[in-house]
């Protein structure tokens, strides 16, 4: 194996986590047990965090209505500054998300939760950063595997 192959073999693989609104709201709350749990997990793991456009919309609304415009602008500045990887959703992704919603119709999930299942497949991860154990404990990946919920 050449030097290039040895370097590639020794690279540390960065794990990707797909972030749900609930975890990000707790993170930006800046106090409380849930904030502490999410912050500690992120600090310990340092994953690349992927955010769905639907999560961005929910997060923006919740921060603005609960914390005010200054807090909203601070969150948007972090998003715009590259703190997270902002995923796009294509028409095909939305069709897949609709299939997830149909498959789990009894859970009453919407496009936001379904988009995270689709993004987990695209990014090759099974980890969802969420406080919504009810939904994500029941949801499966597009291939039928259980999703890993963080923090636990």
CSV table of C-alpha atoms in Angstrom, one decimal:
chain,number,residue,atom,x,y,z
A,1,UNK,CA,0.0,0.0,0.0
A,2,UNK,CA,1.4,3.4,-1.0
A,3,UNK,CA,1.7,6.5,1.3
A,4,UNK,CA,-1.6,7.8,-0.1
A,5,UNK,CA,-3.5,4.6,0.8
A,6,UNK,CA,-2.0,4.5,4.3
A,7,UNK,CA,-3.1,8.1,4.9
A,8,UNK,CA,-6.6,7.3,3.7
A,9,UNK,CA,-6.7,4.2,5.9
A,10,UNK,CA,-5.8,6.3,9.0
A,11,UNK,CA,-8.3,9.1,8.5
A,12,UNK,CA,-10.8,9.5,11.3
A,13,UNK,CA,-14.3,9.1,9.9
A,14,UNK,CA,-16.5,12.0,10.9
A,15,UNK,CA,-20.0,10.7,11.8
A,16,UNK,CA,-23.0,12.6,10.6
A,17,UNK,CA,-26.0,13.3,12.7
A,18,UNK,CA,-29.4,14.6,11.5
A,19,UNK,CA,-30.8,17.3,13.8
A,20,UNK,CA,-34.4,17.5,14.8
A,21,UNK,CA,-36.1,20.7,15.8
A,22,UNK,CA,-36.6,19.5,19.4
A,23,UNK,CA,-32.9,19.1,20.1
A,24,UNK,CA,-32.0,22.4,18.5
A,25,UNK,CA,-34.7,24.3,20.4
A,26,UNK,CA,-33.3,22.7,23.6
A,27,UNK,CA,-29.7,23.7,22.6
A,28,UNK,CA,-30.7,27.3,21.9
A,29,UNK,CA,-32.7,27.5,25.1
A,30,UNK,CA,-29.4,27.9,27.0
A,31,UNK,CA,-30.7,26.4,30.2
A,32,UNK,CA,-32.4,23.4,31.6
A,33,UNK,CA,-31.7,19.7,31.6
A,34,UNK,CA,-32.5,19.1,28.0
A,35,UNK,CA,-30.1,21.9,27.0
A,36,UNK,CA,-27.4,20.4,29.1
A,37,UNK,CA,-28.0,16.9,27.6
A,38,UNK,CA,-27.9,18.1,24.0
A,39,UNK,CA,-24.9,20.4,24.6
A,40,UNK,CA,-22.9,17.7,26.4
A,41,UNK,CA,-23.7,15.2,23.6
A,42,UNK,CA,-22.6,17.6,20.9
A,43,UNK,CA,-19.4,18.5,22.7
A,44,UNK,CA,-18.5,14.9,23.3
A,45,UNK,CA,-19.2,13.8,19.7
A,46,UNK,CA,-18.4,16.7,17.5
A,47,UNK,CA,-20.4,15.3,14.6
A,48,UNK,CA,-21.2,17.0,11.3
A,49,UNK,CA,-24.8,18.2,11.9
A,50,UNK,CA,-27.2,18.2,9.0
A,51,UNK,CA,-30.4,20.3,9.2
A,52,UNK,CA,-33.5,19.9,7.0
A,53,UNK,CA,-35.1,23.0,5.6
A,54,UNK,CA,-38.2,22.1,7.5
A,55,UNK,CA,-36.3,22.0,10.8
A,56,UNK,CA,-34.9,25.4,10.0
A,57,UNK,CA,-38.5,26.7,9.5
A,58,UNK,CA,-39.7,25.2,12.7
A,59,UNK,CA,-36.7,26.4,14.7
A,60,UNK,CA,-37.0,29.9,13.3
A,61,UNK,CA,-40.6,30.1,14.3
A,62,UNK,CA,-40.1,28.6,17.8
A,63,UNK,CA,-37.1,30.7,18.7
A,64,UNK,CA,-38.8,33.9,17.4
A,65,UNK,CA,-42.0,33.3,19.3
A,66,UNK,CA,-40.4,32.1,22.5
A,67,UNK,CA,-37.2,34.2,22.7
A,68,UNK,CA,-37.7,37.1,20.4
A,69,UNK,CA,-36.2,38.6,17.2
A,70,UNK,CA,-32.7,39.0,18.6
A,71,UNK,CA,-32.5,35.3,19.5
A,72,UNK,CA,-34.0,34.4,16.1
A,73,UNK,CA,-31.4,36.6,14.3
A,74,UNK,CA,-28.6,35.0,16.3
A,75,UNK,CA,-29.7,31.5,15.3
A,76,UNK,CA,-30.0,32.5,11.7
A,77,UNK,CA,-26.5,34.0,11.8
A,78,UNK,CA,-25.2,30.6,13.0
A,79,UNK,CA,-27.0,28.8,10.3
A,80,UNK,CA,-25.8,31.2,7.6
A,81,UNK,CA,-22.3,31.1,9.0
A,82,UNK,CA,-21.9,27.4,8.4
A,83,UNK,CA,-22.5,26.0,11.9
A,84,UNK,CA,-24.6,23.2,10.3
A,85,UNK,CA,-24.8,21.6,6.9
A,86,UNK,CA,-28.1,22.8,5.4
A,87,UNK,CA,-29.6,20.0,3.3
A,88,UNK,CA,-31.8,20.7,0.3
A,89,UNK,CA,-34.9,18.6,-0.4
A,90,UNK,CA,-35.6,17.7,-4.0
A,91,UNK,CA,-38.9,16.6,-5.4
A,92,UNK,CA,-37.8,13.0,-5.2
A,93,UNK,CA,-36.9,13.5,-1.5
A,94,UNK,CA,-40.4,14.9,-0.9
A,95,UNK,CA,-41.9,11.9,-2.6
A,96,UNK,CA,-39.8,9.6,-0.3
A,97,UNK,CA,-40.9,11.7,2.7
A,98,UNK,CA,-44.5,11.2,1.7
A,99,UNK,CA,-44.0,7.5,1.6
A,100,UNK,CA,-42.6,7.6,5.1
A,101,UNK,CA,-45.6,9.7,6.3
A,102,UNK,CA,-48.0,7.1,4.7
A,103,UNK,CA,-46.1,4.2,6.2
A,104,UNK,CA,-46.3,5.7,9.7
A,105,UNK,CA,-49.7,7.4,9.3
A,106,UNK,CA,-50.8,6.2,12.8
A,107,UNK,CA,-47.9,8.2,14.4
A,108,UNK,CA,-49.1,11.5,12.8
A,109,UNK,CA,-45.7,12.6,11.7
A,110,UNK,CA,-45.3,15.4,9.2
A,111,UNK,CA,-42.8,16.4,6.5
A,112,UNK,CA,-40.3,17.6,9.1
A,113,UNK,CA,-39.8,14.2,10.8
A,114,UNK,CA,-40.2,12.3,7.5
A,115,UNK,CA,-37.5,14.5,5.9
A,116,UNK,CA,-35.0,13.4,8.6
A,117,UNK,CA,-35.5,9.8,7.7
A,118,UNK,CA,-34.8,10.6,4.1
A,119,UNK,CA,-31.8,12.7,4.9
A,120,UNK,CA,-30.4,9.9,7.2
A,121,UNK,CA,-30.4,7.7,4.2
A,122,UNK,CA,-28.8,10.3,1.9
A,123,UNK,CA,-26.0,11.0,4.4
A,124,UNK,CA,-25.5,7.4,5.4
A,125,UNK,CA,-26.2,7.7,9.0
A,126,UNK,CA,-28.7,6.2,11.5
A,127,UNK,CA,-28.3,8.9,14.2
A,128,UNK,CA,-31.0,11.5,14.8
A,129,UNK,CA,-30.4,14.2,17.4
A,130,UNK,CA,-33.8,14.5,18.9
A,131,UNK,CA,-35.8,14.7,22.1
A,132,UNK,CA,-38.8,13.2,20.3
A,133,UNK,CA,-38.4,9.6,21.4
A,134,UNK,CA,-42.1,8.8,20.7
A,135,UNK,CA,-41.8,9.3,17.0
A,136,UNK,CA,-38.2,8.5,16.3
A,137,UNK,CA,-38.3,5.4,18.6
A,138,UNK,CA,-40.9,4.0,16.2
A,139,UNK,CA,-39.6,5.3,12.9
A,140,UNK,CA,-37.2,3.1,10.8
A,141,UNK,CA,-34.7,4.0,8.2
A,142,UNK,CA,-35.7,3.7,4.5
A,143,UNK,CA,-34.1,0.2,4.6
A,144,UNK,CA,-36.1,-0.8,7.7
A,145,UNK,CA,-33.3,-0.5,10.3
A,146,UNK,CA,-33.9,1.2,13.7
A,147,UNK,CA,-32.7,4.8,14.0
A,148,UNK,CA,-30.3,5.7,16.8
A,149,UNK,CA,-31.6,8.5,19.0
A,150,UNK,CA,-29.1,10.9,20.5
A,151,UNK,CA,-28.7,12.0,23.2
A,152,UNK,CA,-29.7,9.0,25.3
